[in-house]
Structures are given as structure tokens and as C-alpha cells.
mmCIF file of C-alpha atoms in Angstrom:
data_model
loop_
_atom_site.group_PDB
_atom_site.id
_atom_site.type_symbol
_atom_site.label_atom_id
_atom_site.label_comp_id
_atom_site.label_asym_id
_atom_site.label_seq_id
_atom_site.Cartn_x
_atom_site.Cartn_y
_atom_site.Cartn_z
ATOM 1 C CA MET A 4 101.102 63.757 120.586
ATOM 2 C CA SER A 5 100.655 65.587 117.306
ATOM 3 C CA MET A 6 103.243 68.118 116.122
ATOM 4 C CA GLU A 7 102.610 70.622 113.374
ATOM 5 C CA PHE A 8 105.199 72.596 111.430
ATOM 6 C CA GLY A 9 104.522 75.220 108.790
ATOM 7 C CA TRP A 10 106.351 77.691 106.588
ATOM 8 C CA TRP A 11 106.044 79.631 103.337
ATOM 9 C CA VAL A 12 107.920 78.811 100.129
ATOM 10 C CA LYS A 13 108.593 81.236 97.266
ATOM 11 C CA ASP A 14 108.998 79.420 93.970
ATOM 12 C CA PRO A 15 109.599 81.368 90.742
ATOM 13 C CA GLU A 16 107.463 78.923 88.728
ATOM 14 C CA GLU A 17 104.639 78.124 91.165
ATOM 15 C CA GLY A 18 104.580 81.360 93.150
ATOM 16 C CA LYS A 19 104.256 81.622 96.917
ATOM 17 C CA TYR A 20 102.616 78.770 98.827
ATOM 18 C CA GLN A 21 102.350 77.503 102.389
ATOM 19 C CA VAL A 22 103.669 74.077 103.430
ATOM 20 C CA LYS A 23 102.447 72.200 106.497
ATOM 21 C CA ALA A 24 103.914 68.981 107.929
ATOM 22 C CA ILE A 25 101.995 67.069 110.597
ATOM 23 C CA VAL A 26 103.690 64.327 112.628
ATOM 24 C CA HIS A 27 101.339 62.054 114.546
ATOM 25 C CA GLY A 28 101.922 58.555 115.855
ATOM 26 C CA GLY A 29 105.006 57.879 113.752
ATOM 27 C CA ASN A 30 103.286 59.068 110.560
ATOM 28 C CA LEU A 31 104.107 62.204 108.622
ATOM 29 C CA GLU A 32 101.657 64.001 106.334
ATOM 30 C CA TRP A 33 102.571 66.869 104.029
ATOM 31 C CA PHE A 34 100.104 69.512 102.814
ATOM 32 C CA ARG A 35 100.325 72.690 100.781
ATOM 33 C CA LYS A 36 98.048 75.648 100.178
ATOM 34 C CA GLN A 37 98.293 78.556 97.771
ATOM 35 C CA GLY A 38 96.214 81.567 98.769
ATOM 36 C CA HIS A 39 93.803 82.240 101.610
ATOM 37 C CA PHE A 40 90.665 80.763 100.143
ATOM 38 C CA THR A 41 92.054 77.522 98.768
ATOM 39 C CA SER A 42 91.932 74.200 100.584
ATOM 40 C CA TRP A 43 94.894 72.142 101.747
ATOM 41 C CA ALA A 44 96.141 69.579 99.217
ATOM 42 C CA ALA A 45 98.619 66.713 99.520
ATOM 43 C CA HIS A 46 102.219 67.752 98.937
ATOM 44 C CA GLY A 47 105.195 65.696 97.776
ATOM 45 C CA PRO A 48 108.108 67.046 99.841
ATOM 46 C CA SER A 49 111.361 68.059 98.203
ATOM 47 C CA GLU A 50 114.798 67.785 99.773
ATOM 48 C CA GLU A 51 114.536 71.459 100.815
ATOM 49 C CA ASP A 52 111.245 70.702 102.601
ATOM 50 C CA TRP A 53 112.882 67.886 104.566
ATOM 51 C CA GLU A 54 115.809 70.136 105.515
ATOM 52 C CA ARG A 55 113.434 72.863 106.627
ATOM 53 C CA LEU A 56 111.387 70.409 108.717
ATOM 54 C CA VAL A 57 114.489 69.143 110.524
ATOM 55 C CA SER A 58 115.765 72.682 111.136
ATOM 56 C CA GLU A 59 112.364 73.833 112.461
ATOM 57 C CA ALA A 60 112.239 70.828 114.788
ATOM 58 C CA GLU A 61 115.832 71.428 115.889
ATOM 59 C CA ARG A 62 114.982 75.001 116.896
ATOM 60 C CA ARG A 63 112.120 73.808 119.093
ATOM 61 C CA VAL A 64 114.174 71.343 121.174
ATOM 62 C CA PRO A 65 116.142 73.914 123.270
ATOM 63 C CA ARG A 66 112.929 75.798 124.049
ATOM 64 C CA ARG A 67 111.348 72.509 125.224
ATOM 65 C CA LEU A 68 108.529 72.754 122.725
ATOM 66 C CA LEU A 69 109.721 69.435 121.343
ATOM 67 C CA SER A 70 111.406 66.635 123.280
ATOM 68 C CA PRO A 71 114.662 65.061 122.074
ATOM 69 C CA LYS A 72 112.740 61.808 121.612
ATOM 70 C CA GLN A 73 110.246 63.510 119.282
ATOM 71 C CA PHE A 74 113.116 65.119 117.371
ATOM 72 C CA GLU A 75 114.751 61.726 116.848
ATOM 73 C CA GLU A 76 111.408 60.383 115.578
ATOM 74 C CA ILE A 77 111.374 63.090 112.888
ATOM 75 C CA ARG A 78 114.949 62.231 111.905
ATOM 76 C CA LYS A 79 114.002 58.548 111.626
ATOM 77 C CA LEU A 80 111.057 59.461 109.390
ATOM 78 C CA ARG A 81 113.434 61.350 107.120
ATOM 79 C CA ASP A 82 115.823 58.405 106.912
ATOM 80 C CA ARG A 83 112.972 55.969 106.086
ATOM 81 C CA ARG A 84 111.792 57.868 103.021
#
């Protein structure tokens, strides 16, 4: 099952951009986009991006949008990097 997480980042140097993380089959792909009419590009995640991904996933577990097993998979992906 594929899980998608997304949020906006405000950077004083690069401006405002959208980050998207897609987890599918034990793989994690990061993308970013700046502006409405630009295409998604590969993104190298920072430590803040990893923290935000884990916190977003953690918020979904109590609402049963994400199983505890899926949450542990995301944590394992973070530890493997």
C-alpha cells in the first residue's frame, strides 16, 4: 500500500516550496515543487524533513489512517539512511 505525505517549507534562501514523500513497498521517494506550474523534482531530504515525516506519520496512527506496522516501516527507513 502506498502512503503519501506532503507539507510546505519556507526557506529564507530558496523561498517557499512543497515537499512530498511517497512510501511504497519499503522504498521512500522524496520530491519537491516550487510554484503551481512547475513539475516535481527529486529532493534530498534534510534532518528537518525526516523529523516532519515521522511526526506526520505519528499523527496518522491514532486516527487509523496508518497502521502501527506501517509507522514502524517509516522509522526503519529513517534509521537505514
